[in-house]
CSV table of C-alpha atoms in Angstrom, one decimal:
chain,number,residue,atom,x,y,z
A,10,MET,CA,122.0,55.3,-6.0
A,11,THR,CA,123.5,58.6,-7.3
A,12,THR,CA,120.3,60.1,-8.4
A,13,ILE,CA,116.5,60.0,-7.8
A,14,SER,CA,114.8,57.0,-9.3
A,15,THR,CA,111.3,58.3,-9.7
A,16,TYR,CA,109.7,61.7,-10.4
A,17,ASP,CA,107.7,63.3,-7.7
A,18,PRO,CA,104.9,65.4,-9.2
A,19,THR,CA,104.6,67.5,-6.0
A,20,LEU,CA,108.3,68.6,-6.3
A,21,PHE,CA,107.4,72.1,-7.5
A,22,GLU,CA,103.7,72.1,-6.9
A,23,GLY,CA,102.4,75.6,-6.7
A,24,ALA,CA,105.9,77.1,-7.5
A,25,ALA,CA,105.5,77.9,-11.2
A,26,TRP,CA,104.1,81.4,-10.9
A,27,TYR,CA,106.9,82.4,-8.5
A,28,TYR,CA,109.5,80.6,-10.6
A,29,ALA,CA,108.7,82.5,-13.7
A,30,ARG,CA,108.8,85.9,-11.9
A,31,TYR,CA,111.4,85.5,-9.1
A,32,ARG,CA,114.0,82.9,-10.0
A,33,PRO,CA,117.1,84.8,-11.1
A,34,GLN,CA,117.2,85.3,-14.8
A,35,TYR,CA,120.3,83.9,-16.5
A,36,PRO,CA,122.5,86.8,-17.5
A,37,PRO,CA,123.5,87.7,-21.1
A,38,VAL,CA,127.1,86.8,-20.4
A,39,LEU,CA,125.9,83.1,-20.0
A,40,PHE,CA,124.2,83.1,-23.4
A,41,ASP,CA,127.2,84.8,-25.0
A,42,LEU,CA,129.4,81.9,-23.6
A,43,LEU,CA,127.0,79.2,-25.0
A,44,THR,CA,126.9,81.0,-28.3
A,45,ASP,CA,130.7,81.0,-28.5
A,46,LYS,CA,131.5,77.5,-27.2
A,47,PHE,CA,128.8,75.7,-29.2
A,48,LYS,CA,129.0,77.9,-32.3
A,49,LEU,CA,125.4,78.9,-32.3
A,50,ASN,CA,124.3,80.7,-35.5
A,51,GLY,CA,120.6,80.7,-35.7
A,52,GLN,CA,120.4,77.3,-37.3
A,53,GLY,CA,120.2,73.9,-35.8
A,54,ARG,CA,117.9,72.6,-33.0
A,55,LEU,CA,117.9,73.0,-29.2
A,56,LEU,CA,116.5,70.6,-26.7
A,57,ASP,CA,116.1,72.2,-23.2
A,58,LEU,CA,115.4,69.5,-20.6
A,59,GLY,CA,113.7,70.3,-17.3
A,60,CYS,CA,113.0,73.7,-19.0
A,61,GLY,CA,110.7,75.0,-16.2
A,62,ALA,CA,109.3,78.4,-17.1
A,63,GLY,CA,111.6,78.7,-20.2
A,64,LEU,CA,114.5,80.6,-18.6
A,65,ILE,CA,117.0,79.1,-21.0
A,66,ALA,CA,114.9,78.2,-24.1
A,67,ILE,CA,113.3,81.6,-24.5
A,68,PRO,CA,116.5,83.8,-24.4
A,69,LEU,CA,118.1,81.4,-26.9
A,70,HIS,CA,115.2,81.4,-29.3
A,71,ASN,CA,117.0,83.5,-31.9
A,72,LYS,CA,120.1,81.2,-31.8
A,73,PHE,CA,118.3,78.2,-33.3
A,74,ARG,CA,115.9,77.3,-36.1
A,75,GLU,CA,113.8,75.1,-33.8
A,76,ILE,CA,113.6,74.6,-30.0
A,77,PHE,CA,111.9,71.9,-27.8
A,78,GLY,CA,111.4,72.7,-24.1
A,79,LEU,CA,110.5,69.6,-22.1
A,80,ASP,CA,109.3,69.5,-18.5
A,81,PRO,CA,107.0,67.2,-16.5
A,82,ASP,CA,105.3,70.1,-14.7
A,83,ALA,CA,102.2,71.4,-16.6
A,84,ASP,CA,102.1,74.7,-14.6
A,85,MET,CA,105.7,75.5,-15.5
A,86,LEU,CA,105.1,74.9,-19.2
A,87,GLN,CA,102.0,77.2,-19.0
A,88,GLU,CA,104.2,80.0,-17.6
A,89,ALA,CA,106.8,79.3,-20.3
A,90,LYS,CA,104.2,79.6,-23.0
A,91,ILE,CA,103.0,83.0,-21.6
A,92,GLN,CA,106.6,84.3,-21.4
A,93,ALA,CA,107.4,83.1,-25.0
A,94,LEU,CA,104.3,84.7,-26.4
A,95,GLU,CA,105.1,88.0,-24.8
A,96,LEU,CA,108.6,88.0,-26.4
A,97,GLY,CA,107.6,86.6,-29.8
A,98,ALA,CA,109.6,83.4,-29.3
A,99,ASN,CA,107.4,81.4,-31.7
A,100,ASN,CA,109.9,78.7,-32.7
A,101,ILE,CA,109.6,76.8,-29.4
A,102,SER,CA,107.5,73.6,-28.8
A,103,TRP,CA,106.6,72.9,-25.2
A,104,ILE,CA,106.3,69.2,-24.2
A,105,GLN,CA,105.1,67.9,-20.9
A,106,ASP,CA,107.1,64.8,-20.2
A,107,ARG,CA,110.1,63.5,-18.2
A,108,ALA,CA,113.5,63.8,-19.7
A,109,GLU,CA,114.0,60.0,-19.1
A,110,ASN,CA,111.2,59.3,-21.6
A,111,LEU,CA,113.1,60.8,-24.5
A,112,SER,CA,112.7,59.1,-27.8
A,113,GLN,CA,115.0,59.1,-30.9
A,114,ASP,CA,111.9,60.2,-32.8
A,115,PHE,CA,112.8,63.7,-31.7
A,116,GLY,CA,115.6,63.7,-34.3
A,117,LYS,CA,119.0,65.2,-33.8
A,118,PHE,CA,120.0,68.3,-31.9
A,119,GLN,CA,122.9,70.7,-32.1
A,120,LEU,CA,122.7,71.4,-28.3
A,121,VAL,CA,121.0,70.0,-25.3
A,122,THR,CA,120.7,72.2,-22.2
A,123,ILE,CA,119.8,71.4,-18.6
A,124,GLY,CA,119.6,74.2,-16.1
A,125,ARG,CA,119.0,73.8,-12.3
A,126,ALA,CA,117.4,70.3,-13.0
A,127,PHE,CA,120.0,67.6,-13.7
A,128,HIS,CA,120.2,66.7,-10.0
A,129,TRP,CA,116.4,65.8,-10.1
A,130,MET,CA,116.9,63.3,-13.0
A,131,GLN,CA,118.1,59.7,-13.5
A,132,ARG,CA,121.5,61.0,-14.6
A,133,GLU,CA,123.2,57.8,-15.7
A,134,LEU,CA,120.3,56.7,-17.9
A,135,LEU,CA,119.7,60.2,-19.3
A,136,ILE,CA,123.3,61.0,-20.2
A,137,GLU,CA,123.3,58.2,-22.8
A,138,HIS,CA,119.9,59.3,-24.2
A,139,ILE,CA,121.3,62.8,-24.7
A,140,TYR,CA,124.4,61.5,-26.4
A,141,ASN,CA,122.3,59.5,-28.9
A,142,LEU,CA,120.1,62.5,-29.6
A,143,LEU,CA,123.0,64.8,-30.5
A,144,ALA,CA,124.2,65.5,-34.0
A,145,ASN,CA,127.9,64.4,-34.6
A,146,ASP,CA,129.1,68.0,-33.9
A,147,GLY,CA,126.6,68.5,-31.1
A,148,GLY,CA,127.1,69.2,-27.4
A,149,LEU,CA,125.6,69.3,-23.9
A,150,ALA,CA,125.5,72.2,-21.5
A,151,ILE,CA,124.6,71.6,-17.8
A,152,ILE,CA,124.2,74.9,-16.1
A,153,LYS,CA,124.7,75.1,-12.3
A,154,THR,CA,123.8,78.2,-10.3
A,155,TYR,CA,124.6,79.1,-6.8
A,156,GLU,CA,121.8,81.4,-5.4
A,157,ASP,CA,120.8,78.6,-3.1
A,158,PRO,CA,120.9,80.0,0.5
A,159,TRP,CA,121.4,76.7,2.4
A,160,ASN,CA,125.2,76.8,2.3
A,161,SER,CA,125.7,80.5,1.9
A,162,ASP,CA,128.0,82.6,4.0
A,163,HIS,CA,125.9,85.8,3.6
A,164,PRO,CA,124.5,86.8,6.9
A,165,TRP,CA,121.1,87.7,5.4
A,166,LYS,CA,120.8,84.3,3.7
A,167,LYS,CA,121.7,82.6,6.9
A,168,THR,CA,119.0,84.6,8.6
A,169,ALA,CA,116.4,83.7,5.9
A,170,ILE,CA,117.2,80.0,6.2
A,171,ALA,CA,116.9,80.2,10.0
A,172,VAL,CA,113.4,81.7,9.6
A,173,VAL,CA,112.5,78.9,7.1
A,174,GLN,CA,113.7,76.3,9.5
A,175,SER,CA,111.8,77.8,12.4
A,176,TRP,CA,108.6,77.2,10.3
A,177,LEU,CA,109.3,74.1,8.3
A,178,GLY,CA,111.9,72.2,10.4
A,179,GLU,CA,115.7,71.9,10.5
A,180,LYS,CA,115.9,69.5,7.5
A,181,ARG,CA,115.6,70.7,4.0
A,182,ARG,CA,112.3,69.6,2.6
A,183,THR,CA,111.7,68.5,-1.0
A,184,GLY,CA,108.7,67.0,-2.7
A,185,GLU,CA,106.2,64.5,-1.5
A,186,SER,CA,103.9,67.4,-0.4
A,187,GLY,CA,106.6,68.6,2.0
A,188,GLN,CA,107.3,65.2,3.7
A,189,GLY,CA,110.5,64.4,1.7
A,190,PHE,CA,114.0,65.6,2.5
A,191,TRP,CA,116.9,66.6,0.3
A,192,LYS,CA,119.8,64.1,-0.1
A,193,PRO,CA,123.1,65.4,-1.5
A,194,LEU,CA,124.3,63.7,-4.6
A,195,ALA,CA,127.0,61.0,-4.0
A,196,VAL,CA,128.5,61.4,-7.5
A,197,SER,CA,129.1,64.7,-9.3
A,198,HIS,CA,127.7,65.6,-12.7
A,199,GLU,CA,131.2,65.7,-14.0
A,200,GLU,CA,131.8,62.1,-13.0
A,201,ILE,CA,128.6,61.0,-14.6
A,202,ILE,CA,129.7,62.6,-17.9
A,203,ALA,CA,133.2,61.1,-17.6
A,204,LYS,CA,131.8,57.6,-17.4
A,205,SER,CA,129.5,58.2,-20.4
A,206,SER,CA,130.0,58.0,-24.1
A,207,PHE,CA,131.0,61.7,-24.3
A,208,ASN,CA,134.7,61.9,-25.1
A,209,ARG,CA,135.3,65.6,-24.1
A,210,GLN,CA,134.1,67.8,-21.3
A,211,GLU,CA,135.2,71.2,-19.9
A,212,ASN,CA,133.9,73.5,-17.2
A,213,PHE,CA,133.4,77.3,-17.7
A,214,GLU,CA,132.4,79.9,-15.2
A,215,VAL,CA,130.8,83.3,-15.5
A,216,LYS,CA,129.7,85.7,-12.8
A,217,TYR,CA,127.0,88.4,-12.5
A,218,GLU,CA,125.6,90.7,-9.9
A,219,LYS,CA,122.1,90.0,-8.5
A,220,SER,CA,120.1,92.4,-6.3
A,221,TRP,CA,117.1,91.4,-4.2
A,222,THR,CA,114.4,93.1,-2.3
A,223,ILE,CA,112.6,91.4,0.6
A,224,ASP,CA,109.6,90.9,-1.6
A,225,SER,CA,111.6,89.4,-4.5
A,226,TYR,CA,113.4,87.1,-2.1
A,227,ILE,CA,110.2,85.9,-0.6
A,228,GLY,CA,109.0,85.2,-4.2
A,229,TYR,CA,112.3,83.3,-4.8
A,230,LEU,CA,111.8,81.1,-1.7
A,231,TYR,CA,108.3,80.2,-2.9
A,232,SER,CA,109.8,79.0,-6.2
A,233,THR,CA,112.0,76.5,-4.5
A,234,ALA,CA,111.3,72.8,-3.6
A,235,PHE,CA,112.2,73.4,0.0
A,236,CYS,CA,109.8,76.4,0.7
A,237,LEU,CA,106.7,75.9,-1.4
A,238,PRO,CA,103.7,78.1,-0.4
A,239,SER,CA,101.6,75.0,0.4
A,240,PHE,CA,104.1,73.9,3.1
A,241,PHE,CA,102.7,76.7,5.4
A,242,GLY,CA,99.2,75.3,5.3
A,243,SER,CA,97.1,78.5,5.3
A,244,ALA,CA,97.3,82.0,4.0
A,245,GLU,CA,97.4,83.3,7.5
A,246,ASN,CA,100.5,81.2,8.3
A,247,ARG,CA,102.1,82.5,5.1
A,248,GLN,CA,101.5,86.1,6.2
A,249,LYS,CA,103.0,85.4,9.6
A,250,PHE,CA,106.0,83.8,7.9
A,251,GLU,CA,106.5,86.7,5.6
A,252,ALA,CA,106.2,89.2,8.4
A,253,GLU,CA,108.8,87.4,10.5
A,254,LEU,CA,111.1,87.0,7.6
A,255,LYS,CA,110.8,90.7,6.7
A,256,GLN,CA,111.5,91.8,10.3
A,257,SER,CA,114.5,89.4,10.5
A,258,LEU,CA,116.0,90.6,7.2
A,259,LEU,CA,115.6,94.3,8.0
A,260,ALA,CA,117.5,93.7,11.3
A,261,VAL,CA,120.4,92.5,9.1
A,262,GLU,CA,120.1,95.1,6.4
A,263,PRO,CA,117.8,98.1,7.2
A,264,THR,CA,117.6,99.1,3.5
A,265,GLY,CA,115.8,95.9,2.6
A,266,THR,CA,118.1,95.5,-0.5
A,267,PHE,CA,120.6,92.7,-0.8
A,268,THR,CA,123.3,92.5,-3.5
A,269,GLU,CA,125.5,89.5,-4.2
A,270,GLU,CA,127.9,88.3,-7.0
A,271,LEU,CA,126.7,84.9,-8.2
A,272,PRO,CA,128.8,82.5,-10.2
A,273,ILE,CA,127.4,80.2,-12.9
A,274,THR,CA,129.2,77.0,-13.9
A,275,VAL,CA,128.6,75.5,-17.4
A,276,ILE,CA,129.5,71.8,-17.6
A,277,ALA,CA,130.1,71.4,-21.3
A,278,ALA,CA,130.5,68.1,-23.2
A,279,TRP,CA,130.9,67.4,-26.8
A,280,LYS,CA,130.0,64.3,-28.8
A,281,ASN,CA,133.0,64.6,-31.1
């Protein structure tokens, strides 16, 4: 198998509030790239799959006539609705469902986006669903980010993961109420697209600077599938974890502020 076969409803259980507030926001340069490459002009329709708290759909709301954000996590969608309301993004419909359940009844879309989520989906099945949902001049943008600390060379990120491992075990947890473990994908997203009905694909990269405080990084960790708040069992344990993490990070950087340059890869594909 090159992808997960079933959806685990505990995958981001308890993460939505943190996800909406502490996951890195996509930078304007990314949306400028999407606007240019897919010729976005305020018309057409967008389908954002695995939309989470709306971090793609909401910033793009003025680039489309109509937007659908789809995610299986009800708490994520509730956060998305709150954020959209605050920003006046009233042309977005939020749908609780799995991307694999897509129906042609949705009509045709100019663009389908997937950010930080394609690896959780049944990719071979979904890629053909997406192709059939696109207008003849439509396209797909899969957005990959690299803030994940597990394979980072930054000393402060290595320190953070060491503290996480001391509390939650050496293996990277994911879903099943903390009892599952991450398995790297055997086949890349690009290979999945290359074997699909899409006849053209291209990768683009943008970079931006991200600054963290210790508190914002703790919030980020709680937004991830490997460090959900529930994994610590009690509020007391969470307080101890946070205190240990803070002490360890301050030993690396006494200012408590961490800055890094993060790349974003857009895997773009066009129907025609």
